[in-house]
Amino acid sequence: MDTNFSDDFQVKGKFSIKKASTEYKGKLTKNEGVQMLIKEKEKLRELQGRLYADGGKSLLVILQAMDAAGKDSLIEHVFGGVNPQGCNVTSFKTPSSKEYSHDFLWRHYLALPQKGMIGIFNRSHYESVLVCKVHPEYNLSEKTWGSVKDFNKTFWENRYESIRNFEKHLSQNGTTIVKIFLNVSKKEQKQRLLDRIDEQEKNWKFSAADLPERALFDQYMKCYETAINETSKDNAPWYVLPADNKWFARVAAVQIIIDTLEKMNLKYPQLSEKDKQGLMNSKKQLESE
């Protein structure tokens, strides 16, 4: 692929949400992008097979975005061609009472991909420094804190530190992490929400609860900017993708994931000379039946 989306969209240095494009699509047309995605999905499937065969590493893809940014459809279009036995998708909703009875990272540990697998987090532990920062009262459900006043600068610094340590631990133990933020504009989000109302087959996607959160769009952008700056590290980089054009975000995402898998130095198991001889003996036995 001529365009290097990994380099173009990886956060390096200080990140500014205001300077990050939501509309960029390079020199590609939509048709070129769609055809490119079809081709790249074949490569992704081959690399997934190699990851599964290697059996010593795993890949965790974290997707974060505002409502209607295209997370669900990206998962469908990018990962639709991989072997489902080697890929798990976890969508994190509001924590259950059981999950609230543990620390905020506990439920995410349970969903981590085992070695040889690709794990996809549709939303993630970052909700604890996004929606829970916009609505700090949500943290009271953890029953550890006595008042909203407890959620001061030190509290949030500790949360970012916990996330950094969590991801560092994973990377040191065989899990490669890719974090993707789908950067959709407020204007485009409005149109997609209207589409959910106007198009009957999309009605089920619309929730009136989306509107109060949309009113806090600027607050969320500030929280995303801070979270990305606090946690984009070499062992767990953030990629901020323009998401006003869904087809472009999908092409960029698939290349980033492919590039990451290629850098993991995945190898098919090598048979010993003894095993190779046993293989030939088995072949002879089958052919002589």
PDB file of C-alpha atoms in Angstrom:
ATOM      1  CA  MET A   1       0.000   0.000   0.000  1.00  0.00           C
ATOM      2  CA  ASP A   2       1.543   3.346  -1.036  1.00  0.00           C
ATOM      3  CA  THR A   3       0.060   5.421   1.782  1.00  0.00           C
ATOM      4  CA  ASN A   4       1.592   4.711   5.183  1.00  0.00           C
ATOM      5  CA  PHE A   5      -1.326   5.172   7.540  1.00  0.00           C
ATOM      6  CA  SER A   6       0.654   3.863  10.510  1.00  0.00           C
ATOM      7  CA  ASP A   7       3.121   6.746  10.308  1.00  0.00           C
ATOM      8  CA  ASP A   8       0.529   9.314   9.278  1.00  0.00           C
ATOM      9  CA  PHE A   9      -1.849   8.768  12.175  1.00  0.00           C
ATOM     10  CA  GLN A  10       0.253   7.495  15.077  1.00  0.00           C
ATOM     11  CA  VAL A  11       0.371   9.995  17.924  1.00  0.00           C
ATOM     12  CA  LYS A  12       3.924  11.190  18.394  1.00  0.00           C
ATOM     13  CA  GLY A  13       4.658  14.036  20.746  1.00  0.00           C
ATOM     14  CA  LYS A  14       1.988  16.428  21.974  1.00  0.00           C
ATOM     15  CA  PHE A  15      -1.452  15.670  20.550  1.00  0.00           C
ATOM     16  CA  SER A  16      -4.013  18.382  19.835  1.00  0.00           C
ATOM     17  CA  ILE A  17      -7.587  17.295  19.094  1.00  0.00           C
ATOM     18  CA  LYS A  18      -8.298  20.613  17.354  1.00  0.00           C
ATOM     19  CA  LYS A  19      -5.493  20.009  14.869  1.00  0.00           C
ATOM     20  CA  ALA A  20      -6.562  16.429  14.091  1.00  0.00           C
ATOM     21  CA  SER A  21      -8.557  16.180  10.865  1.00  0.00           C
ATOM     22  CA  THR A  22     -11.872  14.364  10.782  1.00  0.00           C
ATOM     23  CA  GLU A  23     -12.313  14.646   6.991  1.00  0.00           C
ATOM     24  CA  TYR A  24      -8.914  13.680   5.558  1.00  0.00           C
ATOM     25  CA  LYS A  25      -8.985  10.933   2.923  1.00  0.00           C
ATOM     26  CA  GLY A  26      -5.734  11.511   1.078  1.00  0.00           C
ATOM     27  CA  LYS A  27      -5.802  11.046  -2.681  1.00  0.00           C
ATOM     28  CA  LEU A  28      -8.032   8.000  -2.526  1.00  0.00           C
ATOM     29  CA  THR A  29     -11.503   7.807  -3.991  1.00  0.00           C
ATOM     30  CA  LYS A  30     -14.163   5.825  -2.162  1.00  0.00           C
ATOM     31  CA  ASN A  31     -14.099   3.096  -4.810  1.00  0.00           C
ATOM     32  CA  GLU A  32     -10.301   2.812  -4.549  1.00  0.00           C
ATOM     33  CA  GLY A  33     -10.606   2.579  -0.791  1.00  0.00           C
ATOM     34  CA  VAL A  34     -13.238  -0.151  -0.956  1.00  0.00           C
ATOM     35  CA  GLN A  35     -11.120  -2.204  -3.366  1.00  0.00           C
ATOM     36  CA  MET A  36      -8.032  -1.659  -1.244  1.00  0.00           C
ATOM     37  CA  LEU A  37      -9.864  -2.916   1.838  1.00  0.00           C
ATOM     38  CA  ILE A  38     -10.875  -6.131   0.052  1.00  0.00           C
ATOM     39  CA  LYS A  39      -7.255  -6.794  -0.882  1.00  0.00           C
ATOM     40  CA  GLU A  40      -5.855  -5.956   2.547  1.00  0.00           C
ATOM     41  CA  LYS A  41      -8.388  -8.186   4.316  1.00  0.00           C
ATOM     42  CA  GLU A  42      -6.857 -11.182   2.539  1.00  0.00           C
ATOM     43  CA  LYS A  43      -3.462 -10.221   3.943  1.00  0.00           C
ATOM     44  CA  LEU A  44      -4.973  -9.772   7.414  1.00  0.00           C
ATOM     45  CA  ARG A  45      -6.470 -13.254   7.292  1.00  0.00           C
ATOM     46  CA  GLU A  46      -3.087 -14.766   6.393  1.00  0.00           C
ATOM     47  CA  LEU A  47      -1.372 -12.895   9.224  1.00  0.00           C
ATOM     48  CA  GLN A  48      -4.055 -13.960  11.674  1.00  0.00           C
ATOM     49  CA  GLY A  49      -3.399 -17.565  10.692  1.00  0.00           C
ATOM     50  CA  ARG A  50       0.290 -17.047  11.304  1.00  0.00           C
ATOM     51  CA  LEU A  51      -0.432 -15.485  14.713  1.00  0.00           C
ATOM     52  CA  TYR A  52      -2.575 -18.491  15.635  1.00  0.00           C
ATOM     53  CA  ALA A  53       0.074 -20.956  14.462  1.00  0.00           C
ATOM     54  CA  ASP A  54       2.888 -19.108  16.231  1.00  0.00           C
ATOM     55  CA  GLY A  55       0.955 -19.413  19.495  1.00  0.00           C
ATOM     56  CA  GLY A  56       3.313 -17.283  21.570  1.00  0.00           C
ATOM     57  CA  LYS A  57       1.847 -13.802  21.138  1.00  0.00           C
ATOM     58  CA  SER A  58      -1.492 -12.027  21.011  1.00  0.00           C
ATOM     59  CA  LEU A  59      -2.848  -8.780  19.582  1.00  0.00           C
ATOM     60  CA  LEU A  60      -5.231  -6.443  21.405  1.00  0.00           C
ATOM     61  CA  VAL A  61      -7.025  -3.816  19.299  1.00  0.00           C
ATOM     62  CA  ILE A  62      -8.735  -1.092  21.336  1.00  0.00           C
ATOM     63  CA  LEU A  63     -11.397   1.019  19.624  1.00  0.00           C
ATOM     64  CA  GLN A  64     -12.649   4.247  21.161  1.00  0.00           C
ATOM     65  CA  ALA A  65     -14.963   6.861  19.693  1.00  0.00           C
ATOM     66  CA  MET A  66     -18.023   8.996  20.223  1.00  0.00           C
ATOM     67  CA  ASP A  67     -21.464   7.578  19.451  1.00  0.00           C
ATOM     68  CA  ALA A  68     -22.087   6.970  15.718  1.00  0.00           C
ATOM     69  CA  ALA A  69     -18.383   7.234  14.847  1.00  0.00           C
ATOM     70  CA  GLY A  70     -18.417   3.791  13.192  1.00  0.00           C
ATOM     71  CA  LYS A  71     -16.802   1.378  15.652  1.00  0.00           C
ATOM     72  CA  ASP A  72     -19.263  -1.466  15.038  1.00  0.00           C
ATOM     73  CA  SER A  73     -19.139  -1.197  11.255  1.00  0.00           C
ATOM     74  CA  LEU A  74     -15.337  -0.956  11.308  1.00  0.00           C
ATOM     75  CA  ILE A  75     -15.158  -4.240  13.211  1.00  0.00           C
ATOM     76  CA  GLU A  76     -17.540  -5.823  10.703  1.00  0.00           C
ATOM     77  CA  HIS A  77     -15.741  -4.603   7.584  1.00  0.00           C
ATOM     78  CA  VAL A  78     -12.144  -4.974   8.750  1.00  0.00           C
ATOM     79  CA  PHE A  79     -12.404  -8.272  10.630  1.00  0.00           C
ATOM     80  CA  GLY A  80     -15.256  -9.826   8.673  1.00  0.00           C
ATOM     81  CA  GLY A  81     -12.886 -12.037   6.715  1.00  0.00           C
ATOM     82  CA  VAL A  82     -10.756 -13.460   9.518  1.00  0.00           C
ATOM     83  CA  ASN A  83     -11.209 -16.899  11.052  1.00  0.00           C
ATOM     84  CA  PRO A  84     -13.704 -16.391  13.915  1.00  0.00           C
ATOM     85  CA  GLN A  85     -11.912 -19.076  15.943  1.00  0.00           C
ATOM     86  CA  GLY A  86      -8.926 -16.764  16.233  1.00  0.00           C
ATOM     87  CA  CYS A  87     -10.689 -13.504  17.051  1.00  0.00           C
ATOM     88  CA  ASN A  88     -12.774 -12.305  20.023  1.00  0.00           C
ATOM     89  CA  VAL A  89     -14.775  -9.074  20.230  1.00  0.00           C
ATOM     90  CA  THR A  90     -15.801  -7.640  23.603  1.00  0.00           C
ATOM     91  CA  SER A  91     -18.163  -4.678  23.867  1.00  0.00           C
ATOM     92  CA  PHE A  92     -17.973  -2.999  27.244  1.00  0.00           C
ATOM     93  CA  LYS A  93     -21.186  -1.492  28.543  1.00  0.00           C
ATOM     94  CA  THR A  94     -21.988   0.002  31.948  1.00  0.00           C
ATOM     95  CA  PRO A  95     -20.298  -2.219  34.574  1.00  0.00           C
ATOM     96  CA  SER A  96     -22.463  -4.744  36.420  1.00  0.00           C
ATOM     97  CA  SER A  97     -22.728  -4.808  40.200  1.00  0.00           C
ATOM     98  CA  LYS A  98     -20.219  -7.668  40.230  1.00  0.00           C
ATOM     99  CA  GLU A  99     -17.791  -5.715  38.075  1.00  0.00           C
ATOM    100  CA  TYR A 100     -18.176  -2.664  40.299  1.00  0.00           C
ATOM    101  CA  SER A 101     -17.199  -4.840  43.261  1.00  0.00           C
ATOM    102  CA  HIS A 102     -13.695  -5.161  41.743  1.00  0.00           C
ATOM    103  CA  ASP A 103     -11.159  -2.570  40.610  1.00  0.00           C
ATOM    104  CA  PHE A 104     -11.879  -0.768  37.342  1.00  0.00           C
ATOM    105  CA  LEU A 105      -9.447  -2.898  35.318  1.00  0.00           C
ATOM    106  CA  TRP A 106     -10.694  -6.292  36.525  1.00  0.00           C
ATOM    107  CA  ARG A 107     -13.302  -6.961  33.841  1.00  0.00           C
ATOM    108  CA  HIS A 108     -10.828  -6.014  31.123  1.00  0.00           C
ATOM    109  CA  TYR A 109      -8.302  -8.566  32.350  1.00  0.00           C
ATOM    110  CA  LEU A 110     -10.981 -11.244  31.956  1.00  0.00           C
ATOM    111  CA  ALA A 111     -11.507 -10.328  28.300  1.00  0.00           C
ATOM    112  CA  LEU A 112      -7.865 -10.248  27.214  1.00  0.00           C
ATOM    113  CA  PRO A 113      -6.943 -12.397  24.182  1.00  0.00           C
ATOM    114  CA  GLN A 114      -5.057 -15.588  24.872  1.00  0.00           C
ATOM    115  CA  LYS A 115      -1.842 -16.273  22.992  1.00  0.00           C
ATOM    116  CA  GLY A 116      -2.424 -16.841  19.298  1.00  0.00           C
ATOM    117  CA  MET A 117      -5.579 -14.710  19.297  1.00  0.00           C
ATOM    118  CA  ILE A 118      -6.718 -11.246  18.246  1.00  0.00           C
ATOM    119  CA  GLY A 119      -8.833  -9.484  20.853  1.00  0.00           C
ATOM    120  CA  ILE A 120     -10.943  -6.436  20.003  1.00  0.00           C
ATOM    121  CA  PHE A 121     -12.223  -4.103  22.698  1.00  0.00           C
ATOM    122  CA  ASN A 122     -15.232  -2.091  21.502  1.00  0.00           C
ATOM    123  CA  ARG A 123     -14.800   0.612  24.137  1.00  0.00           C
ATOM    124  CA  SER A 124     -12.448  -0.327  26.924  1.00  0.00           C
ATOM    125  CA  HIS A 125     -10.806   0.580  30.215  1.00  0.00           C
ATOM    126  CA  TYR A 126     -10.527   4.093  28.771  1.00  0.00           C
ATOM    127  CA  GLU A 127     -14.168   4.701  29.614  1.00  0.00           C
ATOM    128  CA  SER A 128     -12.907   5.191  33.178  1.00  0.00           C
ATOM    129  CA  VAL A 129     -11.084   8.345  32.094  1.00  0.00           C
ATOM    130  CA  LEU A 130     -13.644   9.438  29.491  1.00  0.00           C
ATOM    131  CA  VAL A 131     -17.316   9.029  30.394  1.00  0.00           C
ATOM    132  CA  CYS A 132     -16.377   8.707  34.073  1.00  0.00           C
ATOM    133  CA  LYS A 133     -14.437  11.955  33.866  1.00  0.00           C
ATOM    134  CA  VAL A 134     -17.291  13.796  32.161  1.00  0.00           C
ATOM    135  CA  HIS A 135     -19.636  12.239  34.756  1.00  0.00           C
ATOM    136  CA  PRO A 136     -17.412  11.806  37.844  1.00  0.00           C
ATOM    137  CA  GLU A 137     -20.396  10.738  39.941  1.00  0.00           C
ATOM    138  CA  TYR A 138     -20.327   7.408  38.081  1.00  0.00           C
ATOM    139  CA  ASN A 139     -17.156   6.513  39.986  1.00  0.00           C
ATOM    140  CA  LEU A 140     -19.125   6.441  43.234  1.00  0.00           C
ATOM    141  CA  SER A 141     -20.591   3.116  42.095  1.00  0.00           C
ATOM    142  CA  GLU A 142     -17.185   1.569  42.851  1.00  0.00           C
ATOM    143  CA  LYS A 143     -18.064   2.128  46.557  1.00  0.00           C
ATOM    144  CA  THR A 144     -14.462   3.047  47.293  1.00  0.00           C
ATOM    145  CA  TRP A 145     -14.950   6.778  47.223  1.00  0.00           C
ATOM    146  CA  GLY A 146     -17.064   8.842  49.567  1.00  0.00           C
ATOM    147  CA  SER A 147     -17.709  11.955  47.534  1.00  0.00           C
ATOM    148  CA  VAL A 148     -17.318  13.495  44.088  1.00  0.00           C
ATOM    149  CA  LYS A 149     -14.760  15.745  45.773  1.00  0.00           C
ATOM    150  CA  ASP A 150     -12.454  12.720  45.884  1.00  0.00           C
ATOM    151  CA  PHE A 151     -12.076  12.874  42.095  1.00  0.00           C
ATOM    152  CA  ASN A 152      -9.378  15.514  42.047  1.00  0.00           C
ATOM    153  CA  LYS A 153      -6.236  15.931  39.945  1.00  0.00           C
ATOM    154  CA  THR A 154      -4.406  13.229  41.898  1.00  0.00           C
ATOM    155  CA  PHE A 155      -7.247  10.749  41.358  1.00  0.00           C
ATOM    156  CA  TRP A 156      -7.085  11.151  37.571  1.00  0.00           C
ATOM    157  CA  GLU A 157      -3.285  11.039  37.526  1.00  0.00           C
ATOM    158  CA  ASN A 158      -3.496   7.720  39.374  1.00  0.00           C
ATOM    159  CA  ARG A 159      -6.003   6.408  36.829  1.00  0.00           C
ATOM    160  CA  TYR A 160      -3.731   7.253  33.914  1.00  0.00           C
ATOM    161  CA  GLU A 161      -0.821   5.658  35.751  1.00  0.00           C
ATOM    162  CA  SER A 162      -2.851   2.488  36.346  1.00  0.00           C
ATOM    163  CA  ILE A 163      -3.705   2.315  32.640  1.00  0.00           C
ATOM    164  CA  ARG A 164      -0.089   2.850  31.597  1.00  0.00           C
ATOM    165  CA  ASN A 165       1.090   0.147  34.001  1.00  0.00           C
ATOM    166  CA  PHE A 166      -1.648  -2.247  32.842  1.00  0.00           C
ATOM    167  CA  GLU A 167      -0.680  -1.838  29.198  1.00  0.00           C
ATOM    168  CA  LYS A 168       3.045  -2.008  29.935  1.00  0.00           C
ATOM    169  CA  HIS A 169       2.492  -5.271  31.799  1.00  0.00           C
ATOM    170  CA  LEU A 170       0.570  -6.713  28.838  1.00  0.00           C
ATOM    171  CA  SER A 171       3.225  -5.674  26.332  1.00  0.00           C
ATOM    172  CA  GLN A 172       5.948  -7.251  28.461  1.00  0.00           C
ATOM    173  CA  ASN A 173       4.050 -10.529  28.519  1.00  0.00           C
ATOM    174  CA  GLY A 174       3.353 -11.182  24.853  1.00  0.00           C
ATOM    175  CA  THR A 175       0.386  -8.930  24.041  1.00  0.00           C
ATOM    176  CA  THR A 176       0.890  -6.251  21.394  1.00  0.00           C
ATOM    177  CA  ILE A 177      -1.520  -3.326  21.755  1.00  0.00           C
ATOM    178  CA  VAL A 178      -3.011  -1.062  19.086  1.00  0.00           C
ATOM    179  CA  LYS A 179      -5.293   1.767  20.215  1.00  0.00           C
ATOM    180  CA  ILE A 180      -7.496   3.487  17.630  1.00  0.00           C
ATOM    181  CA  PHE A 181      -9.572   6.613  18.167  1.00  0.00           C
ATOM    182  CA  LEU A 182     -12.128   7.247  15.440  1.00  0.00           C
ATOM    183  CA  ASN A 183     -12.210  11.028  15.228  1.00  0.00           C
ATOM    184  CA  VAL A 184     -15.647  12.031  13.965  1.00  0.00           C
ATOM    185  CA  SER A 185     -16.783  15.656  13.754  1.00  0.00           C
ATOM    186  CA  LYS A 186     -19.799  16.952  15.650  1.00  0.00           C
ATOM    187  CA  LYS A 187     -21.393  17.850  12.293  1.00  0.00           C
ATOM    188  CA  GLU A 188     -20.985  14.319  10.918  1.00  0.00           C
ATOM    189  CA  GLN A 189     -22.210  12.764  14.157  1.00  0.00           C
ATOM    190  CA  LYS A 190     -25.377  14.875  13.891  1.00  0.00           C
ATOM    191  CA  GLN A 191     -26.028  13.599  10.357  1.00  0.00           C
ATOM    192  CA  ARG A 192     -25.525   9.968  11.374  1.00  0.00           C
ATOM    193  CA  LEU A 193     -27.886  10.334  14.314  1.00  0.00           C
ATOM    194  CA  LEU A 194     -30.486  11.885  12.005  1.00  0.00           C
ATOM    195  CA  ASP A 195     -29.995   8.970   9.595  1.00  0.00           C
ATOM    196  CA  ARG A 196     -30.804   6.580  12.436  1.00  0.00           C
ATOM    197  CA  ILE A 197     -34.108   8.374  12.878  1.00  0.00           C
ATOM    198  CA  ASP A 198     -34.964   8.866   9.194  1.00  0.00           C
ATOM    199  CA  GLU A 199     -34.007   5.392   7.938  1.00  0.00           C
ATOM    200  CA  GLN A 200     -36.328   2.749   9.350  1.00  0.00           C
ATOM    201  CA  GLU A 201     -33.756  -0.043   9.205  1.00  0.00           C
ATOM    202  CA  LYS A 202     -31.492   2.072  11.433  1.00  0.00           C
ATOM    203  CA  ASN A 203     -34.118   3.058  14.009  1.00  0.00           C
ATOM    204  CA  TRP A 204     -32.965   0.371  16.406  1.00  0.00           C
ATOM    205  CA  LYS A 205     -29.540   2.043  16.621  1.00  0.00           C
ATOM    206  CA  PHE A 206     -30.919   5.328  17.913  1.00  0.00           C
ATOM    207  CA  SER A 207     -31.208   6.070  21.611  1.00  0.00           C
ATOM    208  CA  ALA A 208     -32.558   9.300  23.035  1.00  0.00           C
ATOM    209  CA  ALA A 209     -29.811   8.959  25.644  1.00  0.00           C
ATOM    210  CA  ASP A 210     -27.300   9.813  22.898  1.00  0.00           C
ATOM    211  CA  LEU A 211     -28.482  13.423  22.789  1.00  0.00           C
ATOM    212  CA  PRO A 212     -27.495  14.498  26.331  1.00  0.00           C
ATOM    213  CA  GLU A 213     -24.043  13.013  25.692  1.00  0.00           C
ATOM    214  CA  ARG A 214     -23.822  14.843  22.364  1.00  0.00           C
ATOM    215  CA  ALA A 215     -24.405  18.102  24.242  1.00  0.00           C
ATOM    216  CA  LEU A 216     -21.161  17.330  26.103  1.00  0.00           C
ATOM    217  CA  PHE A 217     -19.197  16.728  22.880  1.00  0.00           C
ATOM    218  CA  ASP A 218     -16.555  19.381  23.612  1.00  0.00           C
ATOM    219  CA  GLN A 219     -15.972  18.025  27.115  1.00  0.00           C
ATOM    220  CA  TYR A 220     -15.463  14.552  25.685  1.00  0.00           C
ATOM    221  CA  MET A 221     -12.964  15.884  23.151  1.00  0.00           C
ATOM    222  CA  LYS A 222     -10.960  17.472  25.952  1.00  0.00           C
ATOM    223  CA  CYS A 223     -10.979  14.164  27.860  1.00  0.00           C
ATOM    224  CA  TYR A 224      -9.877  12.241  24.764  1.00  0.00           C
ATOM    225  CA  GLU A 225      -7.034  14.669  24.171  1.00  0.00           C
ATOM    226  CA  THR A 226      -5.793  14.305  27.749  1.00  0.00           C
ATOM    227  CA  ALA A 227      -6.157  10.514  27.800  1.00  0.00           C
ATOM    228  CA  ILE A 228      -4.296  10.126  24.508  1.00  0.00           C
ATOM    229  CA  ASN A 229      -1.463  12.394  25.632  1.00  0.00           C
ATOM    230  CA  GLU A 230      -1.184  10.587  28.961  1.00  0.00           C
ATOM    231  CA  THR A 231      -1.180   7.052  27.574  1.00  0.00           C
ATOM    232  CA  SER A 232       0.259   6.975  24.045  1.00  0.00           C
ATOM    233  CA  LYS A 233       3.500   5.062  24.531  1.00  0.00           C
ATOM    234  CA  ASP A 234       5.773   3.017  22.282  1.00  0.00           C
ATOM    235  CA  ASN A 235       4.424  -0.183  23.871  1.00  0.00           C
ATOM    236  CA  ALA A 236       0.797   0.934  23.423  1.00  0.00           C
ATOM    237  CA  PRO A 237       0.511   3.636  20.742  1.00  0.00           C
ATOM    238  CA  TRP A 238      -2.589   5.629  19.888  1.00  0.00           C
ATOM    239  CA  TYR A 239      -3.691   6.154  16.283  1.00  0.00           C
ATOM    240  CA  VAL A 240      -6.176   8.959  15.621  1.00  0.00           C
ATOM    241  CA  LEU A 241      -8.091   8.254  12.410  1.00  0.00           C
ATOM    242  CA  PRO A 242     -10.255  10.725  10.473  1.00  0.00           C
ATOM    243  CA  ALA A 243     -13.689   9.109  10.692  1.00  0.00           C
ATOM    244  CA  ASP A 244     -16.079  11.364   8.798  1.00  0.00           C
ATOM    245  CA  ASN A 245     -15.581   8.987   5.846  1.00  0.00           C
ATOM    246  CA  LYS A 246     -16.136   5.494   7.201  1.00  0.00           C
ATOM    247  CA  TRP A 247     -14.523   3.782   4.221  1.00  0.00           C
ATOM    248  CA  PHE A 248     -11.300   5.712   4.785  1.00  0.00           C
ATOM    249  CA  ALA A 249     -11.166   4.925   8.509  1.00  0.00           C
ATOM    250  CA  ARG A 250     -11.541   1.219   7.683  1.00  0.00           C
ATOM    251  CA  VAL A 251      -8.694   1.241   5.156  1.00  0.00           C
ATOM    252  CA  ALA A 252      -6.433   3.124   7.559  1.00  0.00           C
ATOM    253  CA  ALA A 253      -7.302   0.760  10.418  1.00  0.00           C
ATOM    254  CA  VAL A 254      -6.657  -2.430   8.451  1.00  0.00           C
ATOM    255  CA  GLN A 255      -3.231  -1.220   7.340  1.00  0.00           C
ATOM    256  CA  ILE A 256      -2.267  -0.214  10.885  1.00  0.00           C
ATOM    257  CA  ILE A 257      -3.279  -3.651  12.150  1.00  0.00           C
ATOM    258  CA  ILE A 258      -1.434  -5.401   9.302  1.00  0.00           C
ATOM    259  CA  ASP A 259       1.701  -3.331   9.930  1.00  0.00           C
ATOM    260  CA  THR A 260       1.545  -4.217  13.610  1.00  0.00           C
ATOM    261  CA  LEU A 261       1.192  -7.949  12.936  1.00  0.00           C
ATOM    262  CA  GLU A 262       4.063  -7.878  10.440  1.00  0.00           C
ATOM    263  CA  LYS A 263       6.339  -6.281  13.050  1.00  0.00           C
ATOM    264  CA  MET A 264       5.532  -9.075  15.532  1.00  0.00           C
ATOM    265  CA  ASN A 265       7.863 -11.457  13.652  1.00  0.00           C
ATOM    266  CA  LEU A 266       5.320 -14.271  13.613  1.00  0.00           C
ATOM    267  CA  LYS A 267       6.519 -17.692  12.503  1.00  0.00           C
ATOM    268  CA  TYR A 268       4.953 -21.009  11.649  1.00  0.00           C
ATOM    269  CA  PRO A 269       6.235 -23.823  13.873  1.00  0.00           C
ATOM    270  CA  GLN A 270       9.222 -25.690  12.451  1.00  0.00           C
ATOM    271  CA  LEU A 271       9.199 -29.485  12.565  1.00  0.00           C
ATOM    272  CA  SER A 272      12.236 -31.348  13.846  1.00  0.00           C
ATOM    273  CA  GLU A 273      13.979 -33.804  11.517  1.00  0.00           C
ATOM    274  CA  LYS A 274      12.408 -36.626  13.498  1.00  0.00           C
ATOM    275  CA  ASP A 275       8.923 -35.159  13.060  1.00  0.00           C
ATOM    276  CA  LYS A 276       9.536 -34.583   9.340  1.00  0.00           C
ATOM    277  CA  GLN A 277      10.488 -38.225   8.932  1.00  0.00           C
ATOM    278  CA  GLY A 278       7.371 -39.255  10.820  1.00  0.00           C
ATOM    279  CA  LEU A 279       5.329 -37.078   8.471  1.00  0.00           C
ATOM    280  CA  MET A 280       6.783 -38.828   5.422  1.00  0.00           C
ATOM    281  CA  ASN A 281       6.141 -42.231   6.976  1.00  0.00           C
ATOM    282  CA  SER A 282       2.513 -41.251   7.574  1.00  0.00           C
ATOM    283  CA  LYS A 283       2.215 -40.116   3.952  1.00  0.00           C
ATOM    284  CA  LYS A 284       3.540 -43.426   2.691  1.00  0.00           C
ATOM    285  CA  GLN A 285       1.144 -45.312   4.933  1.00  0.00           C
ATOM    286  CA  LEU A 286      -1.850 -43.328   3.668  1.00  0.00           C
ATOM    287  CA  GLU A 287      -0.818 -43.690   0.024  1.00  0.00           C
ATOM    288  CA  SER A 288      -0.420 -47.455   0.376  1.00  0.00           C
ATOM    289  CA  GLU A 289      -4.005 -47.989   1.580  1.00  0.00           C
TER     290      GLU A 289
END
